[in-house]
């Protein structure tokens, strides 16, 4: 680590301690533009033996619990790199080198699982119904749905999935490690729209490394430093795919494609059905050709927009269609009778 980087980080550490309360908001808003500082902090985090690692982790935790939204997001910015460094050191069984990183991850987790009053949070997720339009689909694209008694009884009902309450953790062990990391990655994904390009790049790179280290593909990717296999859970891989799917359409096409291929590779080896399903669904939904450049800025996902005018399915059964059906049958019968009489 260069002396210039050390000086930038030390200045940052001392600056926040002497900052008056009234200046915190403006200071927090300016952090995302300090590229030299961000680059130096990445170098500190990537060096487990750095003397600055412990004070940096302590300051990032202070940012997170300050209550200032911009400071909280600044800490989340480094979450993928912190996870990788913790898992890499854990794989080498040198847990003392990752003590401050583990304390930071555990502290962020314990803050996130409770509300402002200190009560455990219970998160809820509503699974959309295919019978109602969304930004991802139109009900008409699935064709006509038979109006059976079972379908009518389920019409308009939404399934809600609950997560939590999550227990407080005093230490990370092999048994609870990925439960904590999965929840942290869920928090990171909830703030994806605020993450800069360097954070998305870090996410894609660490996803690839976690999935291929210790396997033959590591030689293809030419990853060095960690040769041990890193255990990973199915739920954690699904959260990785969530972030990677966002990175595809926000300037990191090439890295995201490589990360998705590596997650799919690991999921096949582990026989994990959930990440296999999600990864293959993402792969099938991608455009046929790659983006011209992965640096052209934010991309949008093409979706079918519901027309403003009302639209009635051709197969919809209405009172008008029933009357029309009766009139048609009646007309056909009258025509046949006229033909018979004329003969």
mmCIF file with all atom_site columns, C-alpha atoms in Angstrom, residues 74-148:
data_model
loop_
_atom_site.group_PDB
_atom_site.id
_atom_site.type_symbol
_atom_site.label_atom_id
_atom_site.label_alt_id
_atom_site.label_comp_id
_atom_site.label_asym_id
_atom_site.label_entity_id
_atom_site.label_seq_id
_atom_site.pdbx_PDB_ins_code
_atom_site.Cartn_x
_atom_site.Cartn_y
_atom_site.Cartn_z
_atom_site.occupancy
_atom_site.B_iso_or_equiv
_atom_site.pdbx_formal_charge
_atom_site.auth_seq_id
_atom_site.auth_comp_id
_atom_site.auth_asym_id
_atom_site.auth_atom_id
_atom_site.pdbx_PDB_model_num
ATOM 1  C CA . UNK A 1 74  ? -21.361 4.359   2.137   1.00 0.00 ? 74  UNK A CA 1
ATOM 2  C CA . UNK A 1 75  ? -20.736 1.387   4.437   1.00 0.00 ? 75  UNK A CA 1
ATOM 3  C CA . UNK A 1 76  ? -22.947 -0.872  2.284   1.00 0.00 ? 76  UNK A CA 1
ATOM 4  C CA . UNK A 1 77  ? -20.816 0.205   -0.672  1.00 0.00 ? 77  UNK A CA 1
ATOM 5  C CA . UNK A 1 78  ? -17.950 -1.989  0.663   1.00 0.00 ? 78  UNK A CA 1
ATOM 6  C CA . UNK A 1 79  ? -20.094 -4.908  1.834   1.00 0.00 ? 79  UNK A CA 1
ATOM 7  C CA . UNK A 1 80  ? -19.283 -7.330  -1.053  1.00 0.00 ? 80  UNK A CA 1
ATOM 8  C CA . UNK A 1 81  ? -15.528 -6.796  -0.608  1.00 0.00 ? 81  UNK A CA 1
ATOM 9  C CA . UNK A 1 82  ? -15.813 -7.191  3.172   1.00 0.00 ? 82  UNK A CA 1
ATOM 10 C CA . UNK A 1 83  ? -17.692 -10.482 2.705   1.00 0.00 ? 83  UNK A CA 1
ATOM 11 C CA . UNK A 1 84  ? -15.070 -11.810 0.320   1.00 0.00 ? 84  UNK A CA 1
ATOM 12 C CA . UNK A 1 85  ? -12.186 -10.889 2.630   1.00 0.00 ? 85  UNK A CA 1
ATOM 13 C CA . UNK A 1 86  ? -13.947 -12.535 5.574   1.00 0.00 ? 86  UNK A CA 1
ATOM 14 C CA . UNK A 1 87  ? -14.699 -15.743 3.626   1.00 0.00 ? 87  UNK A CA 1
ATOM 15 C CA . UNK A 1 88  ? -11.195 -15.888 2.149   1.00 0.00 ? 88  UNK A CA 1
ATOM 16 C CA . UNK A 1 89  ? -9.570  -15.602 5.578   1.00 0.00 ? 89  UNK A CA 1
ATOM 17 C CA . UNK A 1 90  ? -12.063 -18.094 7.042   1.00 0.00 ? 90  UNK A CA 1
ATOM 18 C CA . UNK A 1 91  ? -11.184 -20.591 4.304   1.00 0.00 ? 91  UNK A CA 1
ATOM 19 C CA . UNK A 1 92  ? -7.512  -20.278 5.286   1.00 0.00 ? 92  UNK A CA 1
ATOM 20 C CA . UNK A 1 93  ? -8.520  -20.781 8.952   1.00 0.00 ? 93  UNK A CA 1
ATOM 21 C CA . UNK A 1 94  ? -6.679  -17.617 9.980   1.00 0.00 ? 94  UNK A CA 1
ATOM 22 C CA . UNK A 1 95  ? -9.661  -16.229 11.869  1.00 0.00 ? 95  UNK A CA 1
ATOM 23 C CA . UNK A 1 96  ? -7.674  -13.727 13.907  1.00 0.00 ? 96  UNK A CA 1
ATOM 24 C CA . UNK A 1 97  ? -6.828  -11.759 10.748  1.00 0.00 ? 97  UNK A CA 1
ATOM 25 C CA . UNK A 1 98  ? -10.542 -11.258 10.058  1.00 0.00 ? 98  UNK A CA 1
ATOM 26 C CA . UNK A 1 99  ? -11.574 -10.325 13.605  1.00 0.00 ? 99  UNK A CA 1
ATOM 27 C CA . UNK A 1 100 ? -12.372 -6.672  12.865  1.00 0.00 ? 100 UNK A CA 1
ATOM 28 C CA . UNK A 1 101 ? -14.166 -7.515  9.599   1.00 0.00 ? 101 UNK A CA 1
ATOM 29 C CA . UNK A 1 102 ? -16.242 -10.137 11.391  1.00 0.00 ? 102 UNK A CA 1
ATOM 30 C CA . UNK A 1 103 ? -17.111 -7.613  14.114  1.00 0.00 ? 103 UNK A CA 1
ATOM 31 C CA . UNK A 1 104 ? -18.238 -5.108  11.465  1.00 0.00 ? 104 UNK A CA 1
ATOM 32 C CA . UNK A 1 105 ? -20.402 -7.651  9.621   1.00 0.00 ? 105 UNK A CA 1
ATOM 33 C CA . UNK A 1 106 ? -21.898 -8.917  12.865  1.00 0.00 ? 106 UNK A CA 1
ATOM 34 C CA . UNK A 1 107 ? -22.581 -5.367  14.056  1.00 0.00 ? 107 UNK A CA 1
ATOM 35 C CA . UNK A 1 108 ? -24.361 -4.393  10.829  1.00 0.00 ? 108 UNK A CA 1
ATOM 36 C CA . UNK A 1 109 ? -26.431 -7.594  11.016  1.00 0.00 ? 109 UNK A CA 1
ATOM 37 C CA . UNK A 1 110 ? -27.461 -6.981  14.630  1.00 0.00 ? 110 UNK A CA 1
ATOM 38 C CA . UNK A 1 111 ? -28.492 -3.417  13.749  1.00 0.00 ? 111 UNK A CA 1
ATOM 39 C CA . UNK A 1 112 ? -30.542 -4.483  10.742  1.00 0.00 ? 112 UNK A CA 1
ATOM 40 C CA . UNK A 1 113 ? -32.607 -7.194  12.420  1.00 0.00 ? 113 UNK A CA 1
ATOM 41 C CA . UNK A 1 114 ? -34.216 -4.738  14.883  1.00 0.00 ? 114 UNK A CA 1
ATOM 42 C CA . UNK A 1 115 ? -36.286 -1.593  14.401  1.00 0.00 ? 115 UNK A CA 1
ATOM 43 C CA . UNK A 1 116 ? -35.670 1.794   16.003  1.00 0.00 ? 116 UNK A CA 1
ATOM 44 C CA . UNK A 1 117 ? -37.372 0.681   19.212  1.00 0.00 ? 117 UNK A CA 1
ATOM 45 C CA . UNK A 1 118 ? -35.158 -2.394  19.486  1.00 0.00 ? 118 UNK A CA 1
ATOM 46 C CA . UNK A 1 119 ? -37.844 -4.925  18.535  1.00 0.00 ? 119 UNK A CA 1
ATOM 47 C CA . UNK A 1 120 ? -37.056 -7.749  16.138  1.00 0.00 ? 120 UNK A CA 1
ATOM 48 C CA . UNK A 1 121 ? -38.113 -7.091  12.559  1.00 0.00 ? 121 UNK A CA 1
ATOM 49 C CA . UNK A 1 122 ? -40.298 -9.465  10.562  1.00 0.00 ? 122 UNK A CA 1
ATOM 50 C CA . UNK A 1 123 ? -39.849 -8.889  6.837   1.00 0.00 ? 123 UNK A CA 1
ATOM 51 C CA . UNK A 1 124 ? -42.693 -9.722  4.450   1.00 0.00 ? 124 UNK A CA 1
ATOM 52 C CA . UNK A 1 125 ? -42.564 -10.411 0.710   1.00 0.00 ? 125 UNK A CA 1
ATOM 53 C CA . UNK A 1 126 ? -45.682 -10.496 -1.456  1.00 0.00 ? 126 UNK A CA 1
ATOM 54 C CA . UNK A 1 127 ? -45.474 -12.938 -4.358  1.00 0.00 ? 127 UNK A CA 1
ATOM 55 C CA . UNK A 1 128 ? -47.299 -11.397 -7.343  1.00 0.00 ? 128 UNK A CA 1
ATOM 56 C CA . UNK A 1 129 ? -50.248 -13.220 -8.878  1.00 0.00 ? 129 UNK A CA 1
ATOM 57 C CA . UNK A 1 130 ? -49.975 -14.215 -12.543 1.00 0.00 ? 130 UNK A CA 1
ATOM 58 C CA . UNK A 1 131 ? -53.606 -13.204 -13.019 1.00 0.00 ? 131 UNK A CA 1
ATOM 59 C CA . UNK A 1 132 ? -52.698 -9.535  -12.464 1.00 0.00 ? 132 UNK A CA 1
ATOM 60 C CA . UNK A 1 133 ? -50.401 -7.436  -14.693 1.00 0.00 ? 133 UNK A CA 1
ATOM 61 C CA . UNK A 1 134 ? -46.982 -6.330  -13.473 1.00 0.00 ? 134 UNK A CA 1
ATOM 62 C CA . UNK A 1 135 ? -43.829 -4.761  -14.926 1.00 0.00 ? 135 UNK A CA 1
ATOM 63 C CA . UNK A 1 136 ? -42.676 -8.286  -15.779 1.00 0.00 ? 136 UNK A CA 1
ATOM 64 C CA . UNK A 1 137 ? -45.702 -9.833  -17.518 1.00 0.00 ? 137 UNK A CA 1
ATOM 65 C CA . UNK A 1 138 ? -49.161 -9.423  -18.998 1.00 0.00 ? 138 UNK A CA 1
ATOM 66 C CA . UNK A 1 139 ? -51.875 -11.943 -18.061 1.00 0.00 ? 139 UNK A CA 1
ATOM 67 C CA . UNK A 1 140 ? -52.974 -12.075 -21.729 1.00 0.00 ? 140 UNK A CA 1
ATOM 68 C CA . UNK A 1 141 ? -49.596 -13.538 -22.711 1.00 0.00 ? 141 UNK A CA 1
ATOM 69 C CA . UNK A 1 142 ? -50.441 -16.743 -20.838 1.00 0.00 ? 142 UNK A CA 1
ATOM 70 C CA . UNK A 1 143 ? -53.566 -17.387 -22.913 1.00 0.00 ? 143 UNK A CA 1
ATOM 71 C CA . UNK A 1 144 ? -57.025 -18.092 -21.558 1.00 0.00 ? 144 UNK A CA 1
ATOM 72 C CA . UNK A 1 145 ? -57.291 -19.470 -18.042 1.00 0.00 ? 145 UNK A CA 1
ATOM 73 C CA . UNK A 1 146 ? -60.085 -21.893 -17.393 1.00 0.00 ? 146 UNK A CA 1
ATOM 74 C CA . UNK A 1 147 ? -62.654 -20.487 -14.967 1.00 0.00 ? 147 UNK A CA 1
ATOM 75 C CA . UNK A 1 148 ? -62.774 -23.492 -12.694 1.00 0.00 ? 148 UNK A CA 1
#
